[in-house]
Amino acid sequence: MNDPKELVVKVVELTGSNYQIGGLQAEQLRQESNWNGPYQNMEKNPDFNCFQAREKLNKVHPNILEEIYGLADGLGIDRNTAIEWYSGYNVIFPEMGCTTLVSDSFYVRNYDFSDQLYDARLVLMNPIKGYASIGFSQQIIGRLDGMNEKGLVIGLHFVNQMYKEEGFIATTIVRMVLDQCATTDEAIQLIKDIPHGYCYNYSITDKQGKGAIVEASPQKQIVKFATPLVCTNHFESEALKGKNRETIQGSLHRKDYLLKLIKQRLTPLSAYHSFNGNHSKLFFHHYKEYFGTLHTVVYLPNKLEVILGIGYDSDPLTISLKDWLAGKTVVPKAIKGNIYTNRVILVYSKIFFVKDEAYKC
């Protein structure tokens, strides 16, 4: 490997009405010279219907629509354009990988994607309407994973781009759940009520330690309750496993490794290091193939604390959502870590291999 690249994640604090929160984010974005580059260059869906997207948001979560309006007005762009960019409705998004282990007291996860398409934002939000939360954003409005003030934790796991229908991308769905749901059961019901655009798994737990995986396709959702549980990037139910990608060896390998980790009676910190180590079987450096580990995070629902790190072998940082809401803590402005972005890999039969192990699935 060559020299590592520094990855900087901004820590964003947001309070107020959803419209005000949108405006605050617009103000922050305007300080970046290329704030609109990712959206102007992203693949457009020719079937996008702004009226339909607005109608669905109004039905499922109108507060997000107000936040988008705040973004639009603050950025000086048309509101319809902002809905297309930020709503997560009927959009096209690349594949990604995620690995999660949930015990009765913590939720640990690696998020794998491209550093070029990563928001690199950890958001602490306390809206007037809806639950306060902490989580990593994607496309500003959406969340990759997070925990709210009720101790509800959720993260997404990409499964397949096939079998798509008009609906929301998983990042928007995770955000909707964090804003509105206090328990695993409430999260499951909301996920069933939301129109899905693609096939994803959602790993969930709450303050009571009730773990669940929702296998969600646009056509059907299947729920599996378990504590402890592990979740990667494939469906396992008989009803949905036919919707998996053709090759899921990497996802299966990671799941098998997680099942071994469960037996080790991990603490939150030992779980963090098991996921974050440079040579961990759960940490990947394949950023150009949308499968490089960007953050490791441990959510502690009972304490409302988060242990996190950016990149590999990162010293764990603890942030208390409870103390932040009470005004008892000061969070850093940014969190830094290192990643290797130029790892050379070989490609055979459309499956990526490193050391003879398929990982990209």
CSV table of C-alpha atoms in Angstrom, one decimal, residues 32-339:
chain,number,residue,atom,x,y,z
A,32,GLU,CA,-17.9,24.8,-0.1
A,33,SER,CA,-16.8,25.8,-3.6
A,34,ASN,CA,-18.2,22.7,-5.2
A,35,TRP,CA,-21.3,22.2,-3.0
A,36,ASN,CA,-23.5,21.3,-6.0
A,37,GLY,CA,-21.0,19.2,-8.0
A,38,PRO,CA,-22.1,15.8,-6.7
A,39,TYR,CA,-25.7,16.5,-7.6
A,40,GLN,CA,-25.1,18.1,-11.0
A,41,ASN,CA,-22.9,15.1,-11.9
A,42,MET,CA,-25.1,12.3,-10.5
A,43,GLU,CA,-27.0,10.0,-12.8
A,44,LYS,CA,-30.5,11.4,-13.4
A,45,ASN,CA,-33.6,9.3,-13.4
A,46,PRO,CA,-35.6,10.3,-16.5
A,47,ASP,CA,-38.7,9.0,-14.8
A,48,PHE,CA,-38.4,11.4,-11.8
A,49,ASN,CA,-41.8,13.0,-11.0
A,50,CYS,CA,-41.5,16.0,-8.7
A,51,PHE,CA,-45.2,16.2,-8.0
A,52,GLN,CA,-45.3,12.6,-7.0
A,53,ALA,CA,-42.2,12.9,-4.8
A,54,ARG,CA,-43.7,15.9,-3.0
A,55,GLU,CA,-47.0,14.1,-2.5
A,56,LYS,CA,-45.3,11.0,-1.0
A,57,LEU,CA,-43.2,13.1,1.3
A,58,ASN,CA,-46.3,15.0,2.5
A,59,LYS,CA,-47.9,11.7,3.3
A,60,VAL,CA,-45.0,9.9,5.0
A,61,HIS,CA,-42.9,12.7,6.5
A,62,PRO,CA,-43.8,16.3,5.7
A,63,ASN,CA,-41.1,17.6,8.0
A,64,ILE,CA,-38.4,16.5,5.6
A,65,LEU,CA,-40.2,18.4,2.8
A,66,GLU,CA,-39.9,21.6,5.0
A,67,GLU,CA,-36.2,20.9,5.4
A,68,ILE,CA,-35.8,20.6,1.7
A,69,TYR,CA,-37.5,23.9,1.2
A,70,GLY,CA,-35.2,25.5,3.7
A,71,LEU,CA,-32.2,24.0,1.8
A,72,ALA,CA,-33.6,25.3,-1.6
A,73,ASP,CA,-34.3,28.8,-0.3
A,74,GLY,CA,-30.9,29.0,1.4
A,75,LEU,CA,-29.0,27.7,-1.6
A,76,GLY,CA,-31.0,29.9,-4.1
A,77,ILE,CA,-32.2,26.9,-6.2
A,78,ASP,CA,-35.6,26.0,-7.4
A,79,ARG,CA,-37.6,23.9,-4.9
A,80,ASN,CA,-38.4,21.3,-7.4
A,81,THR,CA,-34.7,20.9,-8.1
A,82,ALA,CA,-34.1,20.6,-4.4
A,83,ILE,CA,-36.7,17.8,-4.1
A,84,GLU,CA,-35.0,15.9,-7.0
A,85,TRP,CA,-31.6,16.3,-5.4
A,86,TYR,CA,-32.4,15.7,-1.7
A,87,SER,CA,-35.7,13.8,-1.3
A,88,GLY,CA,-34.2,10.4,-2.1
A,89,TYR,CA,-37.4,9.6,-4.1
A,90,ASN,CA,-36.9,7.5,-7.3
A,91,VAL,CA,-33.2,8.3,-7.5
A,92,ILE,CA,-30.3,6.2,-8.9
A,93,PHE,CA,-27.6,5.3,-6.4
A,94,PRO,CA,-24.5,3.1,-6.6
A,95,GLU,CA,-24.0,-0.2,-4.7
A,96,MET,CA,-22.5,-0.1,-1.2
A,97,GLY,CA,-21.6,-2.5,1.6
A,98,CYS,CA,-22.4,-2.6,5.3
A,99,THR,CA,-21.7,-5.0,8.1
A,100,THR,CA,-23.5,-5.0,11.4
A,101,LEU,CA,-23.6,-6.9,14.7
A,102,VAL,CA,-26.2,-6.3,17.3
A,103,SER,CA,-26.1,-7.5,20.9
A,104,ASP,CA,-28.6,-6.8,23.7
A,105,SER,CA,-26.7,-3.7,24.7
A,106,PHE,CA,-24.9,-2.3,21.6
A,107,TYR,CA,-25.0,-2.0,17.8
A,108,VAL,CA,-21.7,-2.0,15.9
A,109,ARG,CA,-21.3,-1.3,12.2
A,110,ASN,CA,-18.9,-0.7,9.4
A,111,TYR,CA,-20.0,1.4,6.5
A,112,ASP,CA,-18.3,0.7,3.1
A,113,PHE,CA,-18.6,2.9,0.1
A,114,SER,CA,-16.6,5.4,-1.9
A,115,ASP,CA,-14.9,8.4,-0.2
A,116,GLN,CA,-15.7,10.4,-3.3
A,117,LEU,CA,-19.5,10.0,-2.8
A,118,TYR,CA,-19.4,10.1,1.0
A,119,ASP,CA,-21.0,13.1,2.7
A,120,ALA,CA,-18.4,13.0,5.4
A,121,ARG,CA,-20.9,14.5,7.9
A,122,LEU,CA,-21.8,13.4,11.4
A,123,VAL,CA,-25.1,15.2,12.2
A,124,LEU,CA,-26.5,15.9,15.7
A,125,MET,CA,-30.0,17.2,15.2
A,126,ASN,CA,-32.6,18.4,17.6
A,127,PRO,CA,-35.7,19.5,15.6
A,128,ILE,CA,-38.8,21.2,17.1
A,129,LYS,CA,-40.9,18.4,15.5
A,130,GLY,CA,-39.6,14.9,15.7
A,131,TYR,CA,-37.0,13.1,17.8
A,132,ALA,CA,-33.4,14.3,18.2
A,133,SER,CA,-30.8,12.1,16.7
A,134,ILE,CA,-27.1,11.5,15.9
A,135,GLY,CA,-26.0,9.8,12.7
A,136,PHE,CA,-24.0,9.9,9.5
A,137,SER,CA,-25.7,11.7,6.6
A,138,GLN,CA,-25.9,10.9,2.9
A,139,GLN,CA,-27.2,13.4,0.3
A,140,ILE,CA,-27.6,15.8,3.3
A,141,ILE,CA,-31.1,14.8,4.2
A,142,GLY,CA,-30.6,11.1,4.4
A,143,ARG,CA,-28.9,9.0,7.0
A,144,LEU,CA,-26.7,5.9,6.6
A,145,ASP,CA,-27.2,4.9,10.2
A,146,GLY,CA,-28.1,6.6,13.5
A,147,MET,CA,-29.6,6.6,16.9
A,148,ASN,CA,-32.4,8.9,18.2
A,149,GLU,CA,-33.2,10.2,21.7
A,150,LYS,CA,-35.4,7.2,22.4
A,151,GLY,CA,-32.5,4.8,21.9
A,152,LEU,CA,-33.8,3.5,18.6
A,153,VAL,CA,-30.9,2.5,16.3
A,154,ILE,CA,-31.1,1.7,12.6
A,155,GLY,CA,-28.7,1.2,9.7
A,156,LEU,CA,-29.1,0.3,6.0
A,157,HIS,CA,-27.6,-2.6,4.0
A,158,PHE,CA,-27.7,-2.6,0.2
A,159,VAL,CA,-28.9,-5.8,-1.4
A,160,ASN,CA,-29.8,-5.2,-5.1
A,161,GLN,CA,-30.6,-2.5,-7.6
A,162,MET,CA,-32.8,-4.9,-9.6
A,163,TYR,CA,-36.6,-5.2,-9.0
A,164,LYS,CA,-36.8,-1.5,-8.5
A,165,GLU,CA,-40.0,0.5,-8.3
A,166,GLU,CA,-40.9,4.1,-7.6
A,167,GLY,CA,-40.1,4.8,-4.0
A,168,PHE,CA,-37.6,6.2,-1.5
A,169,ILE,CA,-33.9,5.2,-1.3
A,170,ALA,CA,-32.8,3.6,2.0
A,171,THR,CA,-31.0,6.7,3.3
A,172,THR,CA,-34.2,8.7,3.3
A,173,ILE,CA,-36.1,5.8,4.9
A,174,VAL,CA,-33.5,5.6,7.7
A,175,ARG,CA,-33.9,9.3,8.4
A,176,MET,CA,-37.7,8.9,8.5
A,177,VAL,CA,-37.4,6.1,11.1
A,178,LEU,CA,-35.0,8.1,13.3
A,179,ASP,CA,-37.3,11.1,13.2
A,180,GLN,CA,-40.5,9.3,14.0
A,181,CYS,CA,-40.0,5.9,15.8
A,182,ALA,CA,-39.2,5.2,19.4
A,183,THR,CA,-39.1,1.4,19.3
A,184,THR,CA,-38.2,-1.5,17.0
A,185,ASP,CA,-41.9,-2.3,16.5
A,186,GLU,CA,-42.7,1.3,15.4
A,187,ALA,CA,-39.7,1.3,13.0
A,188,ILE,CA,-40.9,-2.0,11.4
A,189,GLN,CA,-44.4,-0.6,10.9
A,190,LEU,CA,-43.1,2.6,9.3
A,191,ILE,CA,-40.7,0.7,7.0
A,192,LYS,CA,-43.7,-1.4,5.8
A,193,ASP,CA,-45.7,1.8,5.2
A,194,ILE,CA,-43.1,3.6,3.1
A,195,PRO,CA,-42.8,2.9,-0.7
A,196,HIS,CA,-39.3,1.4,-1.4
A,197,GLY,CA,-37.3,2.1,-4.5
A,198,TYR,CA,-34.7,-0.7,-4.1
A,199,CYS,CA,-33.9,-3.9,-2.2
A,200,TYR,CA,-32.2,-3.2,1.2
A,201,ASN,CA,-31.9,-4.8,4.6
A,202,TYR,CA,-32.5,-2.6,7.7
A,203,SER,CA,-30.9,-3.7,11.0
A,204,ILE,CA,-32.6,-2.3,14.0
A,205,THR,CA,-32.5,-2.3,17.8
A,206,ASP,CA,-33.9,-0.2,20.6
A,207,LYS,CA,-33.5,0.6,24.3
A,208,GLN,CA,-35.2,-2.7,25.3
A,209,GLY,CA,-32.6,-4.6,23.2
A,210,LYS,CA,-35.2,-5.8,20.7
A,211,GLY,CA,-33.2,-6.6,17.6
A,212,ALA,CA,-34.7,-7.1,14.1
A,213,ILE,CA,-33.8,-7.3,10.5
A,214,VAL,CA,-36.3,-6.0,7.9
A,215,GLU,CA,-35.6,-7.5,4.5
A,216,ALA,CA,-37.3,-4.9,2.3
A,217,SER,CA,-37.9,-5.1,-1.5
A,218,PRO,CA,-40.3,-2.7,-3.3
A,219,GLN,CA,-42.7,-5.6,-3.6
A,220,LYS,CA,-42.5,-7.2,-0.1
A,221,GLN,CA,-41.0,-6.8,3.4
A,222,ILE,CA,-40.0,-9.7,5.7
A,223,VAL,CA,-39.1,-9.3,9.4
A,224,LYS,CA,-36.8,-11.4,11.4
A,225,PHE,CA,-36.4,-10.9,15.2
A,226,ALA,CA,-33.2,-11.9,16.9
A,227,THR,CA,-30.8,-10.8,19.6
A,228,PRO,CA,-28.0,-11.1,19.0
A,229,LEU,CA,-28.2,-10.6,15.3
A,230,VAL,CA,-25.8,-10.1,12.3
A,231,CYS,CA,-26.6,-8.4,9.0
A,232,THR,CA,-24.7,-7.9,5.8
A,233,ASN,CA,-25.8,-7.5,2.2
A,234,HIS,CA,-28.1,-10.3,1.2
A,235,PHE,CA,-31.7,-11.6,1.8
A,236,GLU,CA,-32.1,-14.9,3.6
A,237,SER,CA,-35.9,-15.4,3.7
A,238,GLU,CA,-37.4,-17.9,1.3
A,239,ALA,CA,-39.8,-15.2,0.0
A,240,LEU,CA,-37.0,-12.8,-1.0
A,241,LYS,CA,-33.7,-14.6,-1.5
A,242,GLY,CA,-34.5,-14.9,-5.2
A,243,LYS,CA,-34.0,-11.1,-5.4
A,244,ASN,CA,-30.3,-11.3,-4.3
A,245,ARG,CA,-27.5,-10.4,-6.6
A,246,GLU,CA,-26.1,-13.3,-8.5
A,247,THR,CA,-22.9,-13.4,-6.4
A,248,ILE,CA,-23.2,-12.9,-2.7
A,249,GLN,CA,-20.0,-14.8,-1.5
A,250,GLY,CA,-18.5,-11.7,0.2
A,251,SER,CA,-21.7,-11.0,2.1
A,252,LEU,CA,-21.9,-14.7,3.2
A,253,HIS,CA,-18.2,-14.7,4.3
A,254,ARG,CA,-18.7,-11.6,6.4
A,255,LYS,CA,-21.8,-13.1,8.0
A,256,ASP,CA,-19.9,-16.3,8.9
A,257,TYR,CA,-17.2,-14.2,10.5
A,258,LEU,CA,-19.7,-12.2,12.5
A,259,LEU,CA,-21.3,-15.4,13.8
A,260,LYS,CA,-17.9,-16.3,15.2
A,261,LEU,CA,-17.5,-12.9,16.8
A,262,ILE,CA,-20.8,-13.2,18.6
A,263,LYS,CA,-19.4,-16.1,20.6
A,264,GLN,CA,-16.5,-13.9,22.0
A,265,ARG,CA,-18.8,-11.9,24.3
A,266,LEU,CA,-17.6,-8.6,23.0
A,267,THR,CA,-17.7,-5.4,24.9
A,268,PRO,CA,-18.6,-2.2,23.0
A,269,LEU,CA,-14.9,-1.3,22.8
A,270,SER,CA,-13.7,-4.7,21.8
A,271,ALA,CA,-16.4,-4.8,19.2
A,272,TYR,CA,-15.2,-1.5,17.8
A,273,HIS,CA,-11.6,-2.7,17.5
A,274,SER,CA,-12.7,-6.0,15.9
A,275,PHE,CA,-14.4,-3.9,13.2
A,276,ASN,CA,-12.0,-1.0,12.8
A,277,GLY,CA,-8.6,-2.7,12.7
A,278,ASN,CA,-6.6,-2.3,9.5
A,279,HIS,CA,-6.3,-6.0,9.1
A,280,SER,CA,-9.8,-6.9,10.3
A,281,LYS,CA,-11.7,-9.2,8.0
A,282,LEU,CA,-14.5,-6.7,8.2
A,283,PHE,CA,-12.4,-3.6,7.1
A,284,PHE,CA,-11.9,-3.0,3.3
A,285,HIS,CA,-9.8,-0.6,1.3
A,286,HIS,CA,-11.5,-0.9,-2.1
A,287,TYR,CA,-12.9,2.7,-2.4
A,288,LYS,CA,-12.7,2.9,-6.2
A,289,GLU,CA,-15.0,-0.1,-6.3
A,290,TYR,CA,-17.5,1.5,-3.8
A,291,PHE,CA,-16.4,-0.9,-1.1
A,292,GLY,CA,-14.0,0.9,1.2
A,293,THR,CA,-14.7,1.2,4.9
A,294,LEU,CA,-15.3,4.8,5.8
A,295,HIS,CA,-16.6,4.7,9.4
A,296,THR,CA,-16.9,2.3,12.3
A,297,VAL,CA,-19.6,3.2,14.8
A,298,VAL,CA,-21.0,1.6,18.0
A,299,TYR,CA,-24.3,2.8,19.2
A,300,LEU,CA,-25.2,2.3,22.9
A,301,PRO,CA,-29.0,2.7,23.2
A,302,ASN,CA,-29.3,2.6,27.0
A,303,LYS,CA,-26.6,5.2,27.5
A,304,LEU,CA,-27.4,7.2,24.4
A,305,GLU,CA,-23.7,7.2,23.6
A,306,VAL,CA,-21.8,6.7,20.3
A,307,ILE,CA,-18.3,5.3,19.9
A,308,LEU,CA,-16.9,6.0,16.5
A,309,GLY,CA,-13.9,6.3,14.3
A,310,ILE,CA,-13.1,7.4,10.8
A,311,GLY,CA,-10.9,5.2,8.6
A,312,TYR,CA,-8.7,2.4,9.9
A,313,ASP,CA,-7.1,1.9,13.3
A,314,SER,CA,-8.8,5.0,14.5
A,315,ASP,CA,-8.7,5.9,18.2
A,316,PRO,CA,-12.3,5.6,19.3
A,317,LEU,CA,-14.2,8.8,20.1
A,318,THR,CA,-17.2,8.8,22.4
A,319,ILE,CA,-20.1,11.3,22.0
A,320,SER,CA,-23.1,11.4,24.3
A,321,LEU,CA,-26.3,12.4,22.6
A,322,LYS,CA,-27.9,12.7,26.1
A,323,ASP,CA,-25.3,15.2,27.3
A,324,TRP,CA,-25.4,17.1,24.0
A,325,LEU,CA,-29.2,17.5,24.3
A,326,ALA,CA,-28.7,18.7,27.9
A,327,GLY,CA,-26.0,21.2,26.9
A,328,LYS,CA,-23.4,19.4,29.0
A,329,THR,CA,-20.9,18.6,26.3
A,330,VAL,CA,-19.0,20.2,23.5
A,331,VAL,CA,-18.5,18.1,20.4
A,332,PRO,CA,-15.5,18.4,18.0
A,333,LYS,CA,-15.9,20.4,14.8
A,334,ALA,CA,-14.4,17.5,12.8
A,335,ILE,CA,-13.2,13.9,13.1
A,336,LYS,CA,-10.1,12.7,11.2
A,337,GLY,CA,-8.9,9.4,10.1
A,338,ASN,CA,-6.8,7.6,7.4
A,339,ILE,CA,-7.8,5.4,4.4
